[in-house]
mmCIF file of C-alpha atoms in Angstrom:
data_model
loop_
_atom_site.group_PDB
_atom_site.id
_atom_site.type_symbol
_atom_site.label_atom_id
_atom_site.label_comp_id
_atom_site.label_asym_id
_atom_site.label_seq_id
_atom_site.Cartn_x
_atom_site.Cartn_y
_atom_site.Cartn_z
ATOM 1 C CA MET A 205 80.246 114.390 93.595
ATOM 2 C CA ARG A 206 82.752 112.237 91.773
ATOM 3 C CA ILE A 207 86.042 113.957 91.000
ATOM 4 C CA SER A 208 88.083 113.198 87.856
ATOM 5 C CA ARG A 209 91.686 112.203 87.622
ATOM 6 C CA VAL A 210 92.383 115.173 85.372
ATOM 7 C CA LEU A 211 91.083 117.315 88.257
ATOM 8 C CA ALA A 212 93.495 115.544 90.359
ATOM 9 C CA LEU A 213 96.054 116.983 88.000
ATOM 10 C CA GLY A 214 94.286 120.180 87.711
ATOM 11 C CA ALA A 215 91.326 122.471 88.148
ATOM 12 C CA ALA A 216 87.643 123.071 87.828
ATOM 13 C CA ALA A 217 87.429 122.410 84.140
ATOM 14 C CA ALA A 218 88.669 118.911 84.740
ATOM 15 C CA LEU A 219 85.456 118.187 86.668
ATOM 16 C CA ALA A 220 83.834 117.414 83.369
ATOM 17 C CA LEU A 221 86.528 115.047 82.303
ATOM 18 C CA SER A 222 87.683 111.550 83.387
ATOM 19 C CA LEU A 223 90.836 110.261 84.928
ATOM 20 C CA SER A 224 93.786 110.835 82.848
ATOM 21 C CA ALA A 225 93.181 107.261 81.646
ATOM 22 C CA CYS A 226 89.422 108.083 81.764
ATOM 23 C CA ALA A 227 88.617 106.011 84.681
ATOM 24 C CA THR A 228 87.097 107.192 87.997
ATOM 25 C CA PRO A 229 88.676 105.497 90.974
ATOM 26 C CA SER A 230 86.524 103.335 93.188
ATOM 27 C CA ALA A 231 86.386 103.066 96.887
ATOM 28 C CA ASP A 232 87.365 99.448 96.776
ATOM 29 C CA SER A 233 91.006 98.417 96.769
ATOM 30 C CA ASP A 234 91.993 96.676 93.528
ATOM 31 C CA ALA A 235 95.273 95.892 95.288
ATOM 32 C CA ALA A 236 94.425 93.645 98.162
ATOM 33 C CA GLY A 237 97.298 91.463 98.906
ATOM 34 C CA ALA A 238 99.536 92.991 96.203
ATOM 35 C CA ALA A 239 103.152 93.597 97.204
ATOM 36 C CA SER A 240 104.571 97.006 97.070
ATOM 37 C CA ALA A 241 106.675 98.051 94.090
ATOM 38 C CA SER A 242 109.672 98.423 96.323
ATOM 39 C CA GLU A 243 109.465 94.785 97.237
ATOM 40 C CA THR A 244 108.771 93.471 93.625
ATOM 41 C CA ALA A 245 110.865 95.737 91.474
ATOM 42 C CA GLY A 246 114.195 95.003 93.080
ATOM 43 C CA VAL A 247 117.228 96.526 91.524
ATOM 44 C CA VAL A 248 118.999 94.241 89.095
ATOM 45 C CA PRO A 249 122.042 95.001 86.808
ATOM 46 C CA ASP A 250 121.150 96.977 83.651
ATOM 47 C CA GLY A 251 120.603 94.651 80.759
ATOM 48 C CA THR A 252 119.294 91.737 82.930
ATOM 49 C CA PHE A 253 116.672 89.570 81.210
ATOM 50 C CA PRO A 254 114.266 87.986 81.651
ATOM 51 C CA VAL A 255 112.696 90.153 84.406
ATOM 52 C CA THR A 256 109.430 89.631 86.132
ATOM 53 C CA ILE A 257 107.489 92.605 87.705
ATOM 54 C CA GLU A 258 104.557 92.055 90.131
ATOM 55 C CA HIS A 259 101.604 94.329 89.958
ATOM 56 C CA VAL A 260 97.930 94.492 90.965
ATOM 57 C CA TYR A 261 96.908 92.083 88.216
ATOM 58 C CA GLY A 262 99.547 89.550 88.867
ATOM 59 C CA GLU A 263 103.045 89.589 87.307
ATOM 60 C CA THR A 264 104.520 90.448 83.855
ATOM 61 C CA THR A 265 107.722 88.750 82.572
ATOM 62 C CA ILE A 266 109.666 90.490 79.917
ATOM 63 C CA GLN A 267 111.984 88.054 78.144
ATOM 64 C CA LYS A 268 114.459 90.429 76.393
ATOM 65 C CA GLN A 269 115.453 93.954 76.010
ATOM 66 C CA PRO A 270 112.507 95.962 74.591
ATOM 67 C CA GLU A 271 113.369 97.840 71.428
ATOM 68 C CA ARG A 272 110.113 99.660 71.217
ATOM 69 C CA VAL A 273 108.569 101.127 74.300
ATOM 70 C CA ALA A 274 105.067 102.443 74.499
ATOM 71 C CA THR A 275 103.498 104.158 77.569
ATOM 72 C CA VAL A 276 99.958 105.051 78.511
ATOM 73 C CA ALA A 277 98.393 107.304 81.175
ATOM 74 C CA TRP A 278 100.211 110.060 82.990
ATOM 75 C CA SER A 279 104.038 110.519 82.988
ATOM 76 C CA ASN A 280 105.085 106.920 82.428
ATOM 77 C CA GLN A 281 106.952 108.120 79.357
ATOM 78 C CA GLU A 282 109.226 110.179 81.411
ATOM 79 C CA VAL A 283 111.113 107.207 82.799
ATOM 80 C CA PRO A 284 112.425 106.003 79.523
ATOM 81 C CA LEU A 285 113.060 109.537 78.390
ATOM 82 C CA ALA A 286 115.048 110.342 81.498
ATOM 83 C CA LEU A 287 117.130 107.287 80.803
ATOM 84 C CA GLY A 288 117.742 108.161 77.190
ATOM 85 C CA ILE A 289 115.081 106.164 75.421
ATOM 86 C CA VAL A 290 112.440 107.759 73.213
ATOM 87 C CA PRO A 291 109.092 105.919 73.308
ATOM 88 C CA VAL A 292 107.417 104.945 70.084
ATOM 89 C CA GLY A 293 104.044 106.170 71.628
ATOM 90 C CA MET A 294 102.761 107.966 74.674
ATOM 91 C CA ALA A 295 99.659 109.611 75.941
ATOM 92 C CA LYS A 296 98.685 113.081 74.487
ATOM 93 C CA VAL A 297 98.416 115.773 77.342
ATOM 94 C CA THR A 298 95.403 117.860 77.352
ATOM 95 C CA TRP A 299 95.911 119.717 80.690
ATOM 96 C CA GLY A 300 99.010 121.791 81.527
ATOM 97 C CA ASP A 301 100.146 121.955 77.963
ATOM 98 C CA ASP A 302 100.804 125.619 77.182
ATOM 99 C CA ASP A 303 101.376 125.465 73.439
ATOM 100 C CA GLY A 304 98.642 122.927 72.349
ATOM 101 C CA ASP A 305 101.038 120.209 71.028
ATOM 102 C CA GLY A 306 99.987 117.659 73.465
ATOM 103 C CA ILE A 307 103.422 117.459 75.096
ATOM 104 C CA LEU A 308 104.408 119.028 78.405
ATOM 105 C CA PRO A 309 107.355 121.515 78.130
ATOM 106 C CA TRP A 310 109.753 119.446 80.127
ATOM 107 C CA VAL A 311 109.045 116.415 77.961
ATOM 108 C CA GLU A 312 109.390 118.544 74.867
ATOM 109 C CA ASP A 313 112.837 119.713 76.164
ATOM 110 C CA LYS A 314 113.977 116.126 76.554
ATOM 111 C CA LEU A 315 112.685 115.072 73.142
ATOM 112 C CA ASP A 316 114.679 117.927 71.644
ATOM 113 C CA GLU A 317 117.788 116.828 73.537
ATOM 114 C CA LEU A 318 117.492 113.151 72.457
ATOM 115 C CA GLY A 319 116.455 113.774 68.890
ATOM 116 C CA GLY A 320 114.829 111.131 66.801
ATOM 117 C CA ASP A 321 111.225 110.694 65.815
ATOM 118 C CA THR A 322 108.523 112.268 67.930
ATOM 119 C CA PRO A 323 106.446 109.609 69.604
ATOM 120 C CA VAL A 324 102.966 108.891 68.408
ATOM 121 C CA LEU A 325 100.499 110.625 70.774
ATOM 122 C CA PHE A 326 97.604 108.485 72.058
ATOM 123 C CA ASP A 327 94.463 110.439 72.484
ATOM 124 C CA GLU A 328 93.038 109.160 75.812
ATOM 125 C CA THR A 329 90.188 111.585 76.108
ATOM 126 C CA ASP A 330 87.638 108.784 75.735
ATOM 127 C CA GLY A 331 89.888 106.070 77.157
ATOM 128 C CA ILE A 332 92.829 104.217 75.961
ATOM 129 C CA ASP A 333 93.116 104.153 72.109
ATOM 130 C CA PHE A 334 94.114 100.357 71.874
ATOM 131 C CA GLU A 335 94.275 100.426 68.117
ATOM 132 C CA ALA A 336 96.758 103.425 68.188
ATOM 133 C CA VAL A 337 98.863 101.640 70.809
ATOM 134 C CA ALA A 338 98.848 98.394 68.748
ATOM 135 C CA ASP A 339 99.889 100.397 65.597
ATOM 136 C CA THR A 340 103.166 101.450 67.291
ATOM 137 C CA LYS A 341 104.138 97.589 67.526
ATOM 138 C CA PRO A 342 105.556 97.982 71.171
ATOM 139 C CA ASP A 343 107.604 95.385 72.877
ATOM 140 C CA VAL A 344 106.395 96.535 76.260
ATOM 141 C CA ILE A 345 103.772 99.012 77.524
ATOM 142 C CA LEU A 346 104.523 100.952 80.684
ATOM 143 C CA ALA A 347 101.618 101.894 82.975
ATOM 144 C CA SER A 348 103.005 101.642 86.415
ATOM 145 C CA TYR A 349 101.367 104.979 87.299
ATOM 146 C CA SER A 350 97.875 104.619 86.023
ATOM 147 C CA GLY A 351 94.428 103.416 86.875
ATOM 148 C CA LEU A 352 94.150 100.632 84.341
ATOM 149 C CA SER A 353 91.094 98.461 84.772
ATOM 150 C CA GLN A 354 91.356 94.630 84.504
ATOM 151 C CA GLU A 355 89.758 94.920 81.099
ATOM 152 C CA GLU A 356 92.157 97.625 79.878
ATOM 153 C CA TYR A 357 95.071 95.571 81.182
ATOM 154 C CA ASP A 358 93.841 92.379 79.489
ATOM 155 C CA THR A 359 93.301 94.105 76.156
ATOM 156 C CA LEU A 360 96.769 95.778 76.285
ATOM 157 C CA SER A 361 98.325 92.530 77.217
ATOM 158 C CA LYS A 362 97.149 91.123 73.800
ATOM 159 C CA ILE A 363 99.406 93.793 72.220
ATOM 160 C CA ALA A 364 102.614 93.503 74.397
ATOM 161 C CA PRO A 365 103.583 92.760 78.043
ATOM 162 C CA VAL A 366 102.105 95.475 80.328
ATOM 163 C CA VAL A 367 103.511 96.949 83.559
ATOM 164 C CA ALA A 368 100.424 97.874 85.536
ATOM 165 C CA TYR A 369 100.365 99.799 88.802
ATOM 166 C CA PRO A 370 101.472 98.018 92.033
ATOM 167 C CA ASP A 371 98.391 98.194 94.241
ATOM 168 C CA VAL A 372 96.227 101.356 94.262
ATOM 169 C CA LYS A 373 94.894 103.207 91.281
ATOM 170 C CA TRP A 374 96.873 106.526 90.759
ATOM 171 C CA GLY A 375 98.631 105.716 93.954
ATOM 172 C CA THR A 376 102.087 104.868 92.579
ATOM 173 C CA SER A 377 104.931 107.088 94.055
ATOM 174 C CA ILE A 378 107.386 108.599 91.693
ATOM 175 C CA ASP A 379 110.165 106.334 93.101
ATOM 176 C CA ASP A 380 108.094 103.163 92.567
ATOM 177 C CA MET A 381 107.151 104.342 89.106
ATOM 178 C CA ILE A 382 110.797 104.743 88.149
ATOM 179 C CA ALA A 383 111.749 101.502 89.804
ATOM 180 C CA MET A 384 109.107 99.395 87.904
ATOM 181 C CA ASN A 385 109.332 101.151 84.498
ATOM 182 C CA SER A 386 113.134 101.187 84.474
ATOM 183 C CA LYS A 387 113.309 97.418 85.308
ATOM 184 C CA ALA A 388 110.873 96.645 82.504
ATOM 185 C CA ILE A 389 113.277 98.343 80.000
ATOM 186 C CA GLY A 390 116.445 96.877 81.219
ATOM 187 C CA LEU A 391 117.571 99.861 83.065
ATOM 188 C CA SER A 392 116.948 99.061 86.608
ATOM 189 C CA THR A 393 120.345 100.203 88.039
ATOM 190 C CA SER A 394 120.145 103.303 86.001
ATOM 191 C CA GLY A 395 116.615 103.871 87.369
ATOM 192 C CA GLU A 396 117.904 103.573 90.934
ATOM 193 C CA LYS A 397 120.479 106.251 90.173
ATOM 194 C CA LEU A 398 117.818 108.522 88.778
ATOM 195 C CA ILE A 399 115.794 108.074 92.018
ATOM 196 C CA ASP A 400 118.861 109.070 94.070
ATOM 197 C CA ASP A 401 119.607 112.075 91.755
ATOM 198 C CA LEU A 402 116.014 113.325 91.951
ATOM 199 C CA GLN A 403 116.070 112.970 95.660
ATOM 200 C CA ALA A 404 119.263 115.136 95.877
ATOM 201 C CA GLU A 405 117.409 117.701 93.722
ATOM 202 C CA ALA A 406 114.483 117.611 96.148
ATOM 203 C CA ASP A 407 116.755 118.042 99.114
ATOM 204 C CA ALA A 408 118.511 121.052 97.519
ATOM 205 C CA ALA A 409 115.227 122.714 96.560
ATOM 206 C CA LEU A 410 113.828 122.367 100.115
ATOM 207 C CA ALA A 411 117.027 123.785 101.477
ATOM 208 C CA ALA A 412 116.555 126.877 99.209
ATOM 209 C CA HIS A 413 112.939 127.229 100.495
ATOM 210 C CA SER A 414 113.644 126.352 104.109
ATOM 211 C CA VAL A 415 110.529 128.240 105.310
ATOM 212 C CA LEU A 416 108.597 125.199 104.127
ATOM 213 C CA ALA A 417 110.321 122.903 106.551
ATOM 214 C CA ASP A 418 108.019 121.175 108.952
ATOM 215 C CA LYS A 419 104.951 123.025 107.486
ATOM 216 C CA LYS A 420 101.647 121.220 106.856
ATOM 217 C CA LEU A 421 100.400 121.820 103.321
ATOM 218 C CA LEU A 422 96.931 120.709 102.202
ATOM 219 C CA PHE A 423 96.375 120.116 98.447
ATOM 220 C CA SER A 424 92.749 121.193 98.058
ATOM 221 C CA TYR A 425 90.109 121.710 95.561
ATOM 222 C CA ILE A 426 87.477 124.287 96.568
ATOM 223 C CA ASP A 427 84.952 125.245 93.892
ATOM 224 C CA PRO A 428 84.398 129.129 94.243
ATOM 225 C CA SER A 429 80.840 128.581 92.935
ATOM 226 C CA ASP A 430 80.077 126.059 95.638
ATOM 227 C CA LEU A 431 81.709 126.696 99.027
ATOM 228 C CA SER A 432 79.625 124.047 100.809
ATOM 229 C CA GLN A 433 82.501 121.592 100.855
ATOM 230 C CA ILE A 434 86.225 121.371 101.087
ATOM 231 C CA GLY A 435 87.802 118.882 98.781
ATOM 232 C CA PHE A 436 91.415 117.628 99.354
ATOM 233 C CA TYR A 437 93.815 115.035 98.202
ATOM 234 C CA ASN A 438 94.596 112.110 100.413
ATOM 235 C CA ALA A 439 97.949 110.678 101.422
ATOM 236 C CA ILE A 440 97.909 108.047 98.634
ATOM 237 C CA ASP A 441 97.852 110.906 96.032
ATOM 238 C CA THR A 442 101.241 111.743 94.525
ATOM 239 C CA ARG A 443 101.199 115.412 95.305
ATOM 240 C CA PRO A 444 100.825 115.234 99.098
ATOM 241 C CA GLY A 445 102.750 112.047 99.047
ATOM 242 C CA TYR A 446 105.781 113.631 97.288
ATOM 243 C CA LEU A 447 105.730 116.462 99.832
ATOM 244 C CA HIS A 448 105.640 114.046 102.651
ATOM 245 C CA ASP A 449 107.907 111.109 101.388
ATOM 246 C CA ASN A 450 110.510 113.043 99.404
ATOM 247 C CA LEU A 451 110.592 116.410 101.083
ATOM 248 C CA GLY A 452 109.833 115.246 104.608
ATOM 249 C CA LEU A 453 106.893 117.592 105.185
ATOM 250 C CA PRO A 454 104.277 116.439 107.793
ATOM 251 C CA PHE A 455 100.745 115.763 106.646
ATOM 252 C CA PRO A 456 97.791 117.798 108.236
ATOM 253 C CA ALA A 457 95.842 115.671 110.521
ATOM 254 C CA ILE A 458 92.961 115.194 108.166
ATOM 255 C CA VAL A 459 95.309 113.898 105.564
ATOM 256 C CA GLU A 460 97.130 111.752 108.053
ATOM 257 C CA GLU A 461 93.858 110.222 108.895
ATOM 258 C CA SER A 462 93.412 109.082 105.267
ATOM 259 C CA ALA A 463 96.598 107.083 105.199
ATOM 260 C CA ASP A 464 94.814 103.803 104.688
ATOM 261 C CA SER A 465 92.406 105.109 102.128
ATOM 262 C CA THR A 466 92.499 103.799 98.579
ATOM 263 C CA GLU A 467 90.781 106.998 97.293
ATOM 264 C CA PHE A 468 93.110 109.774 96.156
ATOM 265 C CA TYR A 469 90.441 112.460 96.898
ATOM 266 C CA GLN A 470 87.768 113.287 99.394
ATOM 267 C CA ALA A 471 85.442 116.116 100.423
ATOM 268 C CA VAL A 472 83.924 117.187 103.762
ATOM 269 C CA SER A 473 81.301 119.733 104.523
ATOM 270 C CA SER A 474 82.526 123.294 105.180
ATOM 271 C CA GLU A 475 80.624 122.998 108.461
ATOM 272 C CA GLU A 476 83.565 120.921 109.567
ATOM 273 C CA ALA A 477 86.143 123.700 108.892
ATOM 274 C CA ASP A 478 87.682 123.108 112.259
ATOM 275 C CA LYS A 479 89.294 119.902 110.945
ATOM 276 C CA PHE A 480 91.616 122.055 108.953
ATOM 277 C CA SER A 481 92.892 124.250 111.838
ATOM 278 C CA ASP A 482 96.406 122.807 111.696
ATOM 279 C CA VAL A 483 96.989 123.492 107.929
ATOM 280 C CA ASP A 484 99.836 125.949 107.487
ATOM 281 C CA VAL A 485 99.289 126.476 103.650
ATOM 282 C CA PHE A 486 96.178 125.752 101.433
ATOM 283 C CA VAL A 487 97.484 124.837 97.941
ATOM 284 C CA VAL A 488 94.779 125.468 95.283
ATOM 285 C CA TYR A 489 94.523 125.492 91.605
ATOM 286 C CA GLY A 490 93.502 128.777 90.050
ATOM 287 C CA ASP A 491 94.716 132.345 90.442
ATOM 288 C CA GLU A 492 94.892 134.775 93.295
ATOM 289 C CA SER A 493 91.293 135.954 92.645
ATOM 290 C CA VAL A 494 90.128 132.927 94.589
ATOM 291 C CA ILE A 495 91.655 134.056 97.892
ATOM 292 C CA PRO A 496 89.176 136.905 98.713
ATOM 293 C CA VAL A 497 86.364 134.586 97.763
ATOM 294 C CA LEU A 498 87.428 131.980 100.246
ATOM 295 C CA GLN A 499 88.049 134.599 102.893
ATOM 296 C CA ALA A 500 84.647 136.124 102.546
ATOM 297 C CA ASP A 501 82.873 132.804 103.369
ATOM 298 C CA PRO A 502 81.734 132.734 106.926
ATOM 299 C CA LEU A 503 82.649 129.056 107.378
ATOM 300 C CA LEU A 504 85.991 128.880 105.489
ATOM 301 C CA SER A 505 87.203 132.078 107.049
ATOM 302 C CA LYS A 506 87.226 130.132 110.388
ATOM 303 C CA ILE A 507 90.190 128.387 109.076
ATOM 304 C CA PRO A 508 93.358 130.163 110.245
ATOM 305 C CA ALA A 509 95.298 129.572 106.981
ATOM 306 C CA ILE A 510 92.447 130.934 104.897
ATOM 307 C CA ALA A 511 91.762 133.846 107.192
ATOM 308 C CA GLU A 512 95.428 134.782 107.146
ATOM 309 C CA GLY A 513 95.792 134.463 103.483
ATOM 310 C CA ARG A 514 98.177 131.467 103.600
ATOM 311 C CA ILE A 515 96.856 130.262 100.257
ATOM 312 C CA ALA A 516 99.326 129.191 97.442
ATOM 313 C CA THR A 517 97.812 129.425 93.973
ATOM 314 C CA LEU A 518 99.331 127.320 91.080
ATOM 315 C CA GLY A 519 97.361 128.726 88.169
ATOM 316 C CA GLU A 520 94.742 127.054 85.949
ATOM 317 C CA ALA A 521 95.966 124.284 83.648
ATOM 318 C CA THR A 522 99.460 125.802 83.584
ATOM 319 C CA PRO A 523 102.702 123.795 83.235
ATOM 320 C CA LEU A 524 103.428 124.855 86.854
ATOM 321 C CA ALA A 525 100.137 123.386 88.005
ATOM 322 C CA ALA A 526 100.896 120.178 86.091
ATOM 323 C CA SER A 527 104.408 119.964 87.684
ATOM 324 C CA ALA A 528 102.666 119.627 91.127
ATOM 325 C CA ASN A 529 102.137 116.026 90.208
ATOM 326 C CA PRO A 530 105.814 115.145 90.404
ATOM 327 C CA SER A 531 107.559 113.247 87.590
ATOM 328 C CA PRO A 532 111.108 112.345 86.608
ATOM 329 C CA LEU A 533 111.472 115.248 84.174
ATOM 330 C CA SER A 534 109.216 117.896 85.775
ATOM 331 C CA ILE A 535 111.305 117.979 88.941
ATOM 332 C CA GLY A 536 114.447 119.338 87.150
ATOM 333 C CA TRP A 537 112.303 121.599 85.037
ATOM 334 C CA GLY A 538 110.330 123.350 87.713
ATOM 335 C CA LEU A 539 110.721 122.102 91.318
ATOM 336 C CA ASP A 540 112.360 125.381 92.427
ATOM 337 C CA ASP A 541 109.519 127.435 90.991
ATOM 338 C CA TYR A 542 106.987 125.075 92.391
ATOM 339 C CA LEU A 543 108.286 125.306 95.978
ATOM 340 C CA ALA A 544 108.701 129.081 95.611
ATOM 341 C CA ALA A 545 104.921 129.149 94.872
ATOM 342 C CA LEU A 546 104.224 127.056 97.953
ATOM 343 C CA ALA A 547 106.435 129.119 100.102
ATOM 344 C CA ALA A 548 105.144 132.592 98.909
ATOM 345 C CA PRO A 549 102.219 132.777 101.447
ATOM 346 C CA LEU A 550 104.779 132.212 104.301
ATOM 347 C CA ALA A 551 106.985 135.140 103.251
ATOM 348 C CA GLY A 552 107.474 137.939 105.730
#
């Protein structure tokens, strides 16, 4: 079974959809030999141009300060917004949007704060809308967190310079996304400060939910209608990656074993339930009604965390569920609530 990127951001309904950029990740690494973003997006003073940013498809040089910034894929728009720049266009959100306007609530709050025209929303349901992107006449296109194919990159590059992902599709950490995107818009130093500020928020939030310290959380997808396999997100995925890299939580052994994988997701047979014995909390999309379903299964109930009800539910296509994929604006908006949801099964 191939799993979609929208599912990576969400729940069962997303199985019928594609990646947020409508591309399913492949097992091969597009990134062989590519340098990490931390190596290639070195901090330079704000306003420094030209700048060159290395990525999976080579390098992109931006000659002067962009005046019109467009973004594609998931959450790239939040970097310029967090730094005070309203993009001319960004991807329309179809998952986690609670009011149907195509904009997540934390992004909407920031747009209201900054004022100005609402960005054009690119409908990426069937792939990148190149014509719509071109119509915004961007000076740069930010896509450091994405799964752009070579063909998509080449097509976008005919419109404006493109900042693609550094090495692995959908594997860019929040810190690297900020570093790359902020450098492209002439705000590298400000981006570094944003990274530091967000880390301080993460530290404070974890301190407020200290029961999570040293706990092994597994981001999983288990289909209640098919309990024959246990799906989970690998170390390269930004959700477990954020918990590990920014909050300092250890990976469960089965996720640790995936550290070299270029896939963000994998599934194993429920016959191998013993591989999850060290998991302290299962994190699932959906509501609490899924818990007794998992506990009633003769194989899944062998997993201590499931048998003992240590299952954190994030809702189905809710803003809270969307915020589990950390981004520059979602952290301030809902990190405390998110960690509270993760900690709830450990209470008492």
